[in-house]
CSV table of N, CA and C in Angstrom, one decimal:
chain,number,residue,atom,x,y,z
O,1,UNK,N,202.7,-65.5,-147.1
O,1,UNK,CA,202.2,-63.3,-146.0
O,1,UNK,C,202.7,-63.1,-144.9
O,2,UNK,N,203.4,-62.5,-144.9
O,2,UNK,CA,202.8,-62.1,-142.7
O,2,UNK,C,202.2,-61.3,-142.4
O,3,UNK,N,201.6,-62.1,-141.0
O,3,UNK,CA,200.8,-61.9,-140.8
O,3,UNK,C,200.7,-60.1,-139.6
O,4,UNK,N,199.4,-59.8,-139.9
O,4,UNK,CA,199.4,-58.1,-139.2
O,4,UNK,C,199.6,-58.4,-138.0
O,5,UNK,N,200.0,-57.4,-136.8
O,5,UNK,CA,200.0,-56.6,-135.9
O,5,UNK,C,199.2,-55.9,-135.9
O,6,UNK,N,197.7,-56.7,-135.4
O,6,UNK,CA,196.8,-56.5,-134.5
O,6,UNK,C,197.1,-54.7,-133.5
O,7,UNK,N,198.4,-55.4,-132.7
O,7,UNK,CA,198.2,-54.1,-131.6
O,7,UNK,C,199.7,-53.3,-132.9
O,8,UNK,N,200.5,-52.9,-133.2
O,8,UNK,CA,200.7,-52.5,-133.9
O,8,UNK,C,199.9,-51.5,-134.5
O,9,UNK,N,198.9,-51.7,-135.7
O,9,UNK,CA,198.3,-51.7,-136.5
O,9,UNK,C,196.6,-50.5,-135.7
O,10,UNK,N,196.8,-51.1,-134.5
O,10,UNK,CA,195.5,-51.3,-133.2
O,10,UNK,C,196.2,-49.0,-133.2
O,11,UNK,N,197.2,-49.5,-133.0
O,11,UNK,CA,198.0,-48.2,-132.7
O,11,UNK,C,198.1,-46.8,-133.6
O,12,UNK,N,198.7,-47.5,-134.7
O,12,UNK,CA,198.6,-46.3,-135.4
O,12,UNK,C,197.4,-46.1,-136.5
O,13,UNK,N,195.6,-46.3,-136.3
O,13,UNK,CA,195.1,-46.1,-136.5
O,13,UNK,C,194.3,-45.0,-135.0
O,14,UNK,N,194.9,-45.8,-133.9
O,14,UNK,CA,194.7,-44.4,-132.7
O,14,UNK,C,195.1,-43.5,-132.9
O,15,UNK,N,196.8,-43.6,-133.3
O,15,UNK,CA,197.0,-41.8,-133.0
O,15,UNK,C,197.1,-40.9,-134.7
O,16,UNK,N,196.5,-42.1,-135.4
O,16,UNK,CA,195.5,-40.9,-136.5
O,16,UNK,C,194.3,-40.8,-136.6
O,17,UNK,N,193.0,-41.7,-135.1
O,17,UNK,CA,192.5,-41.2,-135.0
O,17,UNK,C,192.2,-39.8,-133.8
O,18,UNK,N,193.5,-39.7,-133.5
O,18,UNK,CA,193.9,-39.2,-132.0
O,18,UNK,C,194.0,-37.8,-132.9
O,19,UNK,N,194.5,-37.2,-133.5
O,19,UNK,CA,195.2,-36.7,-134.2
O,19,UNK,C,193.8,-35.7,-135.4
O,20,UNK,N,193.3,-36.4,-135.7
O,20,UNK,CA,191.4,-36.2,-136.3
O,20,UNK,C,190.9,-35.3,-134.8
O,21,UNK,N,190.4,-35.8,-133.9
O,21,UNK,CA,190.0,-35.0,-132.6
O,21,UNK,C,191.0,-33.9,-132.6
O,22,UNK,N,191.5,-33.6,-132.3
O,22,UNK,CA,192.9,-32.4,-132.6
O,22,UNK,C,192.8,-31.8,-133.6
O,23,UNK,N,192.4,-31.7,-134.9
O,23,UNK,CA,192.5,-31.3,-136.0
O,23,UNK,C,191.1,-31.2,-135.7
O,24,UNK,N,190.2,-32.0,-135.5
O,24,UNK,CA,188.9,-31.0,-135.3
O,24,UNK,C,188.4,-30.3,-135.3
O,25,UNK,N,188.6,-30.0,-133.6
O,25,UNK,CA,188.5,-28.6,-133.1
O,25,UNK,C,189.0,-28.2,-133.6
O,26,UNK,N,190.5,-27.6,-134.2
O,26,UNK,CA,191.0,-26.7,-135.1
O,26,UNK,C,190.2,-26.1,-136.2
O,27,UNK,N,189.5,-26.9,-136.6
O,27,UNK,CA,188.9,-26.3,-137.9
O,27,UNK,C,187.6,-26.0,-136.9
O,28,UNK,N,187.0,-25.8,-135.9
O,28,UNK,CA,186.1,-26.0,-135.4
O,28,UNK,C,185.8,-24.2,-134.9
O,29,UNK,N,186.2,-24.2,-134.8
O,29,UNK,CA,187.8,-22.6,-134.2
O,29,UNK,C,187.4,-21.8,-135.6
O,30,UNK,N,189.1,-21.9,-136.1
O,30,UNK,CA,188.0,-21.4,-137.8
O,30,UNK,C,186.6,-21.4,-138.0
O,31,UNK,N,186.3,-22.7,-138.4
O,31,UNK,CA,184.6,-21.9,-138.8
O,31,UNK,C,183.8,-21.4,-137.7
O,32,UNK,N,183.9,-21.3,-136.4
O,32,UNK,CA,183.1,-19.8,-135.6
O,32,UNK,C,183.9,-18.7,-135.9
O,33,UNK,N,185.0,-18.4,-136.1
O,33,UNK,CA,185.5,-17.3,-136.8
O,33,UNK,C,185.5,-16.6,-138.0
O,34,UNK,N,185.1,-17.7,-139.5
O,34,UNK,CA,185.0,-17.8,-140.1
O,34,UNK,C,183.8,-17.6,-140.9
O,35,UNK,N,182.2,-17.3,-140.2
O,35,UNK,CA,181.2,-18.2,-141.1
O,35,UNK,C,180.9,-17.6,-142.3
O,36,UNK,N,181.1,-16.5,-142.3
O,36,UNK,CA,180.1,-15.6,-143.9
O,36,UNK,C,180.9,-16.3,-144.3
O,37,UNK,N,182.3,-17.0,-144.6
O,37,UNK,CA,183.2,-16.5,-145.8
O,37,UNK,C,183.7,-18.0,-147.1
O,38,UNK,N,184.8,-17.9,-147.3
O,38,UNK,CA,185.6,-19.0,-148.2
O,38,UNK,C,185.6,-20.2,-147.4
O,39,UNK,N,186.7,-19.3,-145.9
O,39,UNK,CA,188.0,-20.3,-145.5
O,39,UNK,C,186.3,-20.9,-144.7
O,40,UNK,N,185.5,-20.5,-143.8
O,40,UNK,CA,185.2,-20.9,-143.2
O,40,UNK,C,184.2,-22.0,-143.4
O,41,UNK,N,183.3,-21.9,-144.6
O,41,UNK,CA,182.8,-22.9,-145.3
O,41,UNK,C,184.0,-24.3,-146.1
O,42,UNK,N,185.4,-23.9,-146.2
O,42,UNK,CA,185.8,-25.1,-146.6
O,42,UNK,C,186.2,-25.9,-145.0
O,43,UNK,N,186.4,-25.1,-144.1
O,43,UNK,CA,187.1,-25.7,-142.8
O,43,UNK,C,185.2,-27.1,-142.9
O,44,UNK,N,183.8,-26.7,-142.8
O,44,UNK,CA,182.5,-26.7,-142.4
O,44,UNK,C,183.1,-27.8,-143.3
O,45,UNK,N,183.8,-27.8,-145.2
O,45,UNK,CA,183.0,-29.0,-145.2
O,45,UNK,C,184.3,-30.0,-145.2
O,46,UNK,N,185.3,-29.8,-144.9
O,46,UNK,CA,186.6,-30.4,-144.4
O,46,UNK,C,186.5,-31.6,-143.5
O,47,UNK,N,186.0,-30.7,-142.4
O,47,UNK,CA,185.6,-30.8,-141.3
O,47,UNK,C,184.1,-32.3,-140.5
O,48,UNK,N,183.4,-32.6,-142.1
O,48,UNK,CA,182.8,-34.2,-142.1
O,48,UNK,C,183.5,-34.3,-142.9
O,49,UNK,N,184.3,-34.0,-144.0
O,49,UNK,CA,184.6,-35.2,-144.4
O,49,UNK,C,185.5,-36.3,-143.8
O,50,UNK,N,186.0,-34.9,-142.4
O,50,UNK,CA,187.0,-36.0,-141.3
O,50,UNK,C,186.9,-36.6,-140.2
O,51,UNK,N,185.6,-36.4,-140.1
O,51,UNK,CA,184.5,-37.0,-139.0
O,51,UNK,C,184.3,-38.6,-139.8
O,52,UNK,N,184.2,-38.2,-140.7
O,52,UNK,CA,183.3,-39.6,-141.4
O,52,UNK,C,184.2,-40.3,-142.0
O,53,UNK,N,185.9,-40.0,-141.8
O,53,UNK,CA,186.9,-40.6,-141.7
O,53,UNK,C,187.0,-41.3,-140.5
O,54,UNK,N,186.8,-41.0,-139.2
O,54,UNK,CA,186.9,-40.9,-138.0
O,54,UNK,C,185.7,-41.9,-137.5
O,55,UNK,N,185.0,-42.4,-138.1
O,55,UNK,CA,183.5,-43.7,-138.5
O,55,UNK,C,184.3,-44.6,-138.6
O,56,UNK,N,185.4,-44.3,-140.3
O,56,UNK,CA,186.0,-45.3,-140.8
O,56,UNK,C,187.4,-45.9,-139.8
O,57,UNK,N,187.7,-44.8,-139.1
O,57,UNK,CA,188.8,-45.5,-138.4
O,57,UNK,C,188.1,-46.6,-137.0
O,58,UNK,N,187.4,-46.2,-136.6
O,58,UNK,CA,186.2,-46.8,-135.6
O,58,UNK,C,186.3,-47.9,-135.9
O,59,UNK,N,185.4,-48.2,-137.3
O,59,UNK,CA,185.1,-49.7,-137.6
O,59,UNK,C,186.2,-50.6,-137.8
O,60,UNK,N,187.4,-49.7,-138.4
O,60,UNK,CA,188.7,-51.0,-138.4
O,60,UNK,C,189.0,-51.1,-137.0
O,61,UNK,N,189.1,-50.4,-135.9
O,61,UNK,CA,189.4,-50.6,-134.7
O,61,UNK,C,188.0,-52.3,-133.8
O,62,UNK,N,187.2,-51.8,-134.2
O,62,UNK,CA,185.6,-52.6,-134.0
O,62,UNK,C,186.7,-54.2,-134.8
O,63,UNK,N,186.7,-54.2,-135.7
O,63,UNK,CA,186.8,-55.7,-136.9
O,63,UNK,C,188.2,-55.9,-135.6
O,64,UNK,N,188.3,-55.8,-135.5
O,64,UNK,CA,190.6,-56.1,-135.3
O,64,UNK,C,189.7,-56.3,-133.7
O,65,UNK,N,189.0,-56.5,-133.1
O,65,UNK,CA,188.0,-56.2,-131.9
O,65,UNK,C,189.1,-55.2,-131.1
O,66,UNK,N,189.7,-54.1,-131.1
O,66,UNK,CA,190.5,-53.2,-130.0
O,66,UNK,C,189.5,-52.1,-129.9
O,67,UNK,N,190.0,-51.2,-128.9
O,67,UNK,CA,188.9,-50.6,-128.6
O,67,UNK,C,189.7,-49.0,-128.9
O,68,UNK,N,189.1,-47.5,-128.8
O,68,UNK,CA,190.1,-46.1,-129.4
O,68,UNK,C,190.6,-46.3,-127.5
O,69,UNK,N,191.5,-46.0,-128.1
O,69,UNK,CA,192.9,-45.5,-127.4
O,69,UNK,C,192.4,-43.8,-126.7
O,70,UNK,N,191.5,-43.5,-125.3
O,70,UNK,CA,191.6,-42.8,-124.4
O,70,UNK,C,192.5,-41.8,-124.1
O,71,UNK,N,193.7,-42.3,-124.0
O,71,UNK,CA,194.5,-42.0,-123.9
O,71,UNK,C,195.3,-41.0,-124.4
O,72,UNK,N,195.5,-41.3,-126.0
O,72,UNK,CA,195.8,-40.8,-127.6
O,72,UNK,C,194.8,-39.8,-127.9
O,73,UNK,N,193.6,-40.7,-127.3
O,73,UNK,CA,192.8,-38.6,-127.7
O,73,UNK,C,192.5,-38.3,-127.1
O,74,UNK,N,193.1,-38.2,-125.7
O,74,UNK,CA,193.2,-37.1,-123.8
O,74,UNK,C,194.8,-36.1,-124.4
O,75,UNK,N,195.2,-37.0,-124.8
O,75,UNK,CA,196.7,-35.9,-124.8
O,75,UNK,C,196.3,-35.4,-126.5
O,76,UNK,N,195.6,-35.8,-127.4
O,76,UNK,CA,195.5,-34.5,-129.0
O,76,UNK,C,194.7,-33.8,-127.6
O,77,UNK,N,192.7,-34.0,-127.1
O,77,UNK,CA,192.5,-33.1,-126.5
O,77,UNK,C,193.8,-31.5,-126.0
O,78,UNK,N,194.7,-32.0,-124.3
O,78,UNK,CA,195.4,-31.2,-124.5
O,78,UNK,C,196.0,-31.2,-125.3
O,79,UNK,N,196.5,-30.9,-126.2
O,79,UNK,CA,197.6,-30.6,-127.2
O,79,UNK,C,197.2,-29.6,-127.6
O,80,UNK,N,195.0,-29.6,-128.5
O,80,UNK,CA,194.9,-28.4,-128.9
O,80,UNK,C,194.8,-27.1,-128.0
O,81,UNK,N,193.9,-27.6,-126.6
O,81,UNK,CA,194.1,-26.6,-126.2
O,81,UNK,C,194.9,-25.6,-126.7
O,82,UNK,N,196.8,-26.8,-124.8
O,82,UNK,CA,197.7,-25.9,-125.4
O,82,UNK,C,197.9,-24.6,-127.0
O,83,UNK,N,197.7,-25.8,-128.0
O,83,UNK,CA,197.5,-24.7,-129.3
O,83,UNK,C,196.8,-23.5,-129.7
O,84,UNK,N,196.8,-23.4,-128.8
O,84,UNK,CA,194.6,-22.8,-128.9
O,84,UNK,C,196.1,-21.0,-127.9
O,85,UNK,N,196.8,-21.5,-127.5
O,85,UNK,CA,197.6,-19.7,-126.6
O,85,UNK,C,198.3,-19.2,-128.5
O,86,UNK,N,198.7,-20.2,-129.3
O,86,UNK,CA,199.1,-20.2,-130.2
O,86,UNK,C,198.7,-19.8,-132.1
O,87,UNK,N,197.7,-21.1,-132.0
O,87,UNK,CA,197.2,-20.8,-133.4
O,87,UNK,C,195.9,-20.3,-133.9
O,88,UNK,N,194.8,-20.0,-134.5
O,88,UNK,CA,194.1,-20.2,-134.8
O,88,UNK,C,193.4,-18.4,-135.3
O,89,UNK,N,192.8,-18.6,-134.9
O,89,UNK,CA,192.2,-17.1,-135.2
O,89,UNK,C,191.9,-15.9,-133.9
O,90,UNK,N,191.8,-14.8,-134.1
O,90,UNK,CA,190.6,-14.2,-133.2
O,90,UNK,C,191.4,-12.4,-133.4
O,91,UNK,N,190.4,-12.2,-132.2
O,91,UNK,CA,190.7,-11.3,-132.2
O,91,UNK,C,192.3,-10.9,-131.9
O,92,UNK,N,192.8,-11.3,-131.7
O,92,UNK,CA,194.3,-10.4,-131.3
O,92,UNK,C,195.8,-11.4,-132.0
O,93,UNK,N,195.0,-11.4,-133.6
O,93,UNK,CA,195.9,-12.0,-134.7
O,93,UNK,C,195.9,-11.1,-136.0
O,94,UNK,N,195.8,-10.0,-135.4
O,94,UNK,CA,195.8,-8.4,-136.9
O,94,UNK,C,196.3,-8.9,-137.4
O,95,UNK,N,197.7,-8.7,-137.5
O,95,UNK,CA,198.6,-9.4,-138.5
O,95,UNK,C,197.9,-11.0,-139.4
O,96,UNK,N,197.3,-11.9,-139.0
O,96,UNK,CA,196.9,-13.2,-140.3
O,96,UNK,C,197.9,-14.2,-139.4
O,97,UNK,N,198.6,-13.8,-138.6
O,97,UNK,CA,199.6,-15.1,-138.1
O,97,UNK,C,199.5,-16.3,-137.6
O,98,UNK,N,198.7,-16.1,-136.8
O,98,UNK,CA,198.1,-17.6,-136.4
O,98,UNK,C,197.2,-18.3,-137.4
O,99,UNK,N,196.2,-17.2,-138.0
O,99,UNK,CA,195.5,-17.9,-138.6
O,99,UNK,C,196.5,-18.7,-140.1
O,100,UNK,N,198.0,-18.3,-139.9
O,100,UNK,CA,198.2,-18.4,-141.5
O,100,UNK,C,198.8,-20.7,-140.7
O,101,UNK,N,199.9,-19.9,-139.6
O,101,UNK,CA,200.2,-21.3,-138.2
O,101,UNK,C,199.0,-22.7,-138.2
O,102,UNK,N,197.6,-21.7,-138.8
O,102,UNK,CA,196.8,-22.9,-137.7
O,102,UNK,C,196.7,-23.6,-139.3
O,103,UNK,N,196.1,-23.2,-140.3
O,103,UNK,CA,196.5,-24.1,-141.7
O,103,UNK,C,196.9,-24.2,-142.1
O,104,UNK,N,198.5,-24.1,-141.6
O,104,UNK,CA,200.2,-25.3,-141.4
O,104,UNK,C,200.1,-26.4,-141.0
O,105,UNK,N,199.6,-25.9,-139.9
O,105,UNK,CA,199.2,-27.1,-138.6
O,105,UNK,C,198.2,-28.2,-139.4
O,106,UNK,N,197.6,-27.8,-139.9
O,106,UNK,CA,196.4,-28.4,-140.1
O,106,UNK,C,197.0,-28.9,-141.5
O,107,UNK,N,197.6,-28.4,-142.4
O,107,UNK,CA,198.0,-29.5,-143.9
O,107,UNK,C,199.2,-30.5,-143.4
O,108,UNK,N,199.8,-30.1,-142.8
O,108,UNK,CA,200.4,-30.9,-141.9
O,108,UNK,C,200.0,-32.8,-142.0
O,109,UNK,N,198.7,-31.8,-140.7
O,109,UNK,CA,198.2,-33.0,-140.3
O,109,UNK,C,197.4,-33.3,-141.5
O,110,UNK,N,196.5,-33.2,-142.5
O,110,UNK,CA,196.0,-34.0,-143.7
O,110,UNK,C,197.1,-34.6,-144.7
O,111,UNK,N,198.1,-34.0,-144.2
O,111,UNK,CA,199.2,-34.3,-145.5
O,111,UNK,C,200.1,-35.7,-144.7
O,112,UNK,N,199.7,-36.0,-143.3
O,112,UNK,CA,199.7,-37.6,-142.3
O,112,UNK,C,198.4,-38.4,-143.0
O,113,UNK,N,197.1,-38.0,-143.3
O,113,UNK,CA,196.2,-38.9,-143.0
O,113,UNK,C,195.8,-39.2,-144.7
O,114,UNK,N,196.7,-38.9,-145.7
O,114,UNK,CA,197.3,-38.9,-147.0
O,114,UNK,C,197.6,-40.4,-147.0
O,115,UNK,N,198.5,-40.0,-146.0
O,115,UNK,CA,200.1,-41.0,-146.1
O,115,UNK,C,199.0,-42.5,-145.3
O,116,UNK,N,198.7,-41.8,-144.3
O,116,UNK,CA,197.5,-42.9,-143.5
O,116,UNK,C,197.1,-44.1,-144.8
O,117,UNK,N,196.3,-43.4,-145.4
O,117,UNK,CA,195.4,-44.1,-146.2
O,117,UNK,C,196.3,-44.7,-147.1
O,118,UNK,N,197.2,-43.9,-147.9
O,118,UNK,CA,198.3,-44.8,-148.3
O,118,UNK,C,198.6,-46.1,-148.1
O,119,UNK,N,198.8,-45.5,-147.0
O,119,UNK,CA,199.3,-47.3,-146.1
O,119,UNK,C,198.4,-48.0,-146.1
O,120,UNK,N,197.4,-47.7,-145.9
O,120,UNK,CA,196.1,-48.8,-145.4
O,120,UNK,C,195.7,-49.2,-147.0
O,121,UNK,N,196.2,-48.8,-148.0
O,121,UNK,CA,195.5,-49.2,-149.9
O,121,UNK,C,197.0,-50.4,-149.5
O,122,UNK,N,198.3,-49.5,-149.2
O,122,UNK,CA,199.5,-50.4,-149.0
O,122,UNK,C,198.5,-52.1,-148.7
O,123,UNK,N,198.6,-52.5,-148.0
O,123,UNK,CA,198.3,-53.2,-146.7
O,123,UNK,C,196.5,-53.6,-147.0
O,124,UNK,N,196.2,-53.5,-148.0
O,124,UNK,CA,194.3,-53.5,-147.7
O,124,UNK,C,194.0,-55.5,-148.5
O,125,UNK,N,195.0,-56.2,-148.2
O,125,UNK,CA,194.5,-57.0,-149.1
O,125,UNK,C,194.7,-57.8,-147.1
O,126,UNK,N,195.2,-56.7,-145.5
O,126,UNK,CA,195.1,-57.7,-144.6
O,126,UNK,C,194.2,-56.8,-144.1
O,127,UNK,N,193.6,-56.5,-144.7
O,127,UNK,CA,193.4,-54.9,-144.0
O,127,UNK,C,191.6,-55.9,-143.1
O,128,UNK,N,191.3,-55.9,-141.9
O,128,UNK,CA,189.8,-56.4,-141.8
O,128,UNK,C,187.8,-55.9,-142.5
O,129,UNK,N,188.6,-54.6,-143.2
O,129,UNK,CA,187.5,-54.3,-143.7
O,129,UNK,C,187.4,-53.4,-145.3
O,130,UNK,N,187.3,-53.6,-146.4
O,130,UNK,CA,187.4,-53.3,-147.7
O,130,UNK,C,186.8,-52.1,-147.9
O,131,UNK,N,187.5,-50.9,-147.1
O,131,UNK,CA,187.0,-49.8,-147.3
O,131,UNK,C,187.9,-49.0,-148.6
O,132,UNK,N,187.7,-48.3,-149.4
O,132,UNK,CA,188.2,-47.6,-150.3
O,132,UNK,C,189.8,-47.0,-150.5
O,133,UNK,N,190.2,-47.8,-149.9
O,133,UNK,CA,191.7,-46.9,-149.6
O,133,UNK,C,192.1,-45.8,-150.3
O,134,UNK,N,192.0,-45.9,-151.6
O,134,UNK,CA,192.3,-45.4,-152.7
O,134,UNK,C,191.6,-43.0,-152.7
O,135,UNK,N,190.0,-44.0,-152.4
O,135,UNK,CA,189.6,-43.1,-153.0
O,135,UNK,C,189.4,-42.0,-151.2
O,136,UNK,N,190.3,-42.9,-150.1
O,136,UNK,CA,189.8,-41.3,-149.5
O,136,UNK,C,191.3,-40.6,-149.5
O,137,UNK,N,192.7,-41.3,-150.0
O,137,UNK,CA,193.3,-40.9,-149.6
O,137,UNK,C,193.1,-39.9,-151.0
O,138,UNK,N,192.5,-40.3,-151.7
O,138,UNK,CA,192.5,-38.9,-153.1
O,138,UNK,C,192.0,-37.6,-152.6
O,139,UNK,N,190.6,-37.3,-152.0
O,139,UNK,CA,190.3,-37.3,-151.2
O,139,UNK,C,190.7,-35.6,-150.3
O,140,UNK,N,192.0,-36.5,-149.2
O,140,UNK,CA,192.9,-36.1,-148.5
O,140,UNK,C,194.1,-35.2,-149.6
O,141,UNK,N,193.8,-36.2,-150.6
O,141,UNK,CA,195.0,-35.2,-151.9
O,141,UNK,C,194.6,-33.8,-152.0
O,142,UNK,N,192.7,-34.0,-152.8
O,142,UNK,CA,191.8,-32.8,-153.2
O,142,UNK,C,192.5,-31.6,-151.5
O,143,UNK,N,192.1,-32.0,-151.0
O,143,UNK,CA,191.6,-31.7,-149.1
O,143,UNK,C,193.2,-30.4,-149.0
O,144,UNK,N,194.5,-31.4,-149.5
O,144,UNK,CA,195.4,-30.7,-149.1
O,144,UNK,C,195.8,-29.6,-150.3
O,145,UNK,N,195.5,-29.7,-151.2
O,145,UNK,CA,195.8,-29.1,-152.2
O,145,UNK,C,194.6,-27.5,-152.2
O,146,UNK,N,193.4,-28.2,-151.6
O,146,UNK,CA,192.8,-26.7,-151.5
O,146,UNK,C,193.6,-25.9,-150.1
O,147,UNK,N,194.5,-26.3,-149.1
O,147,UNK,CA,194.4,-26.1,-148.2
O,147,UNK,C,195.3,-25.1,-148.5
O,148,UNK,N,196.6,-25.8,-149.6
O,148,UNK,CA,197.5,-25.6,-149.7
O,148,UNK,C,197.8,-23.6,-150.3
O,149,UNK,N,196.4,-23.4,-151.1
O,149,UNK,CA,195.9,-22.5,-152.0
O,149,UNK,C,195.9,-21.0,-150.4
O,150,UNK,N,195.0,-22.0,-149.7
O,150,UNK,CA,194.7,-21.2,-148.4
O,150,UNK,C,196.1,-20.2,-147.7
O,151,UNK,N,196.6,-21.7,-147.8
O,151,UNK,CA,197.3,-21.2,-146.6
O,151,UNK,C,198.6,-20.4,-147.3
O,152,UNK,N,199.2,-20.6,-148.6
O,152,UNK,CA,199.6,-19.2,-149.2
O,152,UNK,C,199.3,-18.0,-149.3
O,153,UNK,N,197.4,-17.9,-149.7
O,153,UNK,CA,197.4,-17.1,-149.5
O,153,UNK,C,197.5,-15.8,-147.6
O,154,UNK,N,196.7,-17.2,-147.3
O,154,UNK,CA,197.2,-16.3,-146.1
O,154,UNK,C,198.8,-16.1,-145.7
O,155,UNK,N,199.6,-16.6,-145.2
O,155,UNK,CA,200.9,-16.7,-145.2
O,155,UNK,C,201.7,-15.1,-146.3
O,156,UNK,N,200.7,-14.6,-147.2
O,156,UNK,CA,201.7,-13.3,-147.9
O,156,UNK,C,200.8,-12.4,-147.3
O,157,UNK,N,199.8,-12.3,-147.2
O,157,UNK,CA,199.2,-11.4,-146.0
O,157,UNK,C,200.2,-11.7,-144.4
O,158,UNK,N,200.0,-12.6,-143.9
O,158,UNK,CA,200.3,-12.3,-143.2
O,158,UNK,C,202.2,-12.0,-142.5
O,159,UNK,N,202.9,-12.3,-143.7
O,159,UNK,CA,204.3,-12.2,-143.5
O,159,UNK,C,204.5,-11.3,-144.1
O,160,UNK,N,203.6,-9.9,-144.7
O,160,UNK,CA,204.9,-9.0,-145.6
O,160,UNK,C,205.2,-8.1,-144.7
O,161,UNK,N,206.0,-8.0,-144.8
O,161,UNK,CA,206.7,-6.6,-144.2
O,161,UNK,C,206.3,-5.0,-144.0
O,162,UNK,N,205.8,-4.5,-143.5
O,162,UNK,CA,205.4,-3.6,-142.7
O,162,UNK,C,206.9,-2.7,-142.9
O,163,UNK,N,206.3,-1.6,-144.2
O,163,UNK,CA,207.2,-0.3,-144.4
O,163,UNK,C,207.5,0.2,-143.3
O,164,UNK,N,208.9,0.6,-143.6
O,164,UNK,CA,210.3,0.9,-142.0
O,164,UNK,C,209.6,2.6,-142.4
O,165,UNK,N,210.4,3.0,-141.6
O,165,UNK,CA,209.9,5.2,-141.8
O,165,UNK,C,210.3,5.4,-142.7
O,166,UNK,N,212.0,5.0,-143.3
O,166,UNK,CA,212.7,5.8,-144.2
O,166,UNK,C,212.1,5.5,-145.3
O,167,UNK,N,211.4,4.3,-145.8
O,167,UNK,CA,210.9,4.1,-147.1
O,167,UNK,C,209.4,4.4,-147.4
O,168,UNK,N,208.7,4.8,-146.3
O,168,UNK,CA,207.8,5.8,-146.1
O,168,UNK,C,207.8,7.3,-146.4
O,169,UNK,N,208.9,7.8,-146.2
O,169,UNK,CA,209.5,9.1,-145.8
O,169,UNK,C,210.0,9.7,-147.5
O,170,UNK,N,210.4,8.5,-148.2
O,170,UNK,CA,210.6,9.0,-149.0
O,170,UNK,C,209.8,8.6,-150.9
């Protein structure tokens, strides 16, 4: 059996850890704007699961005697700050387009999260910790399904064409 490349695996884990940092910040902003509705509650639930999964990533890194990449996390943090100009919610999102795009970005990230757990399941015999990668992938799949429902409904509202002047006159 080939030997595990700890440096490559640590880079992979750190990249996903950094992505989760940005996702948590984006989900936090959505939570703040939608505290009293289903969207806010879902974001809070997803955030808790992603935070728990960050613990697993950190445990895997520690078990390999590897450290967290502060550079990757800083880049993710800065990237998330820059996306605030385009993604999220707030007083300047009358159409809902920013929220729609934020949910789409999260959906892409959650798809990558599922891919992470599927990859680690495939390598489970070489993993330094016996985590239930199948359960983690299944939870990510459930999150993807739930996010997709919200993304579609938000997108339908955000992308509806306003009636033209000639259509309203007839």
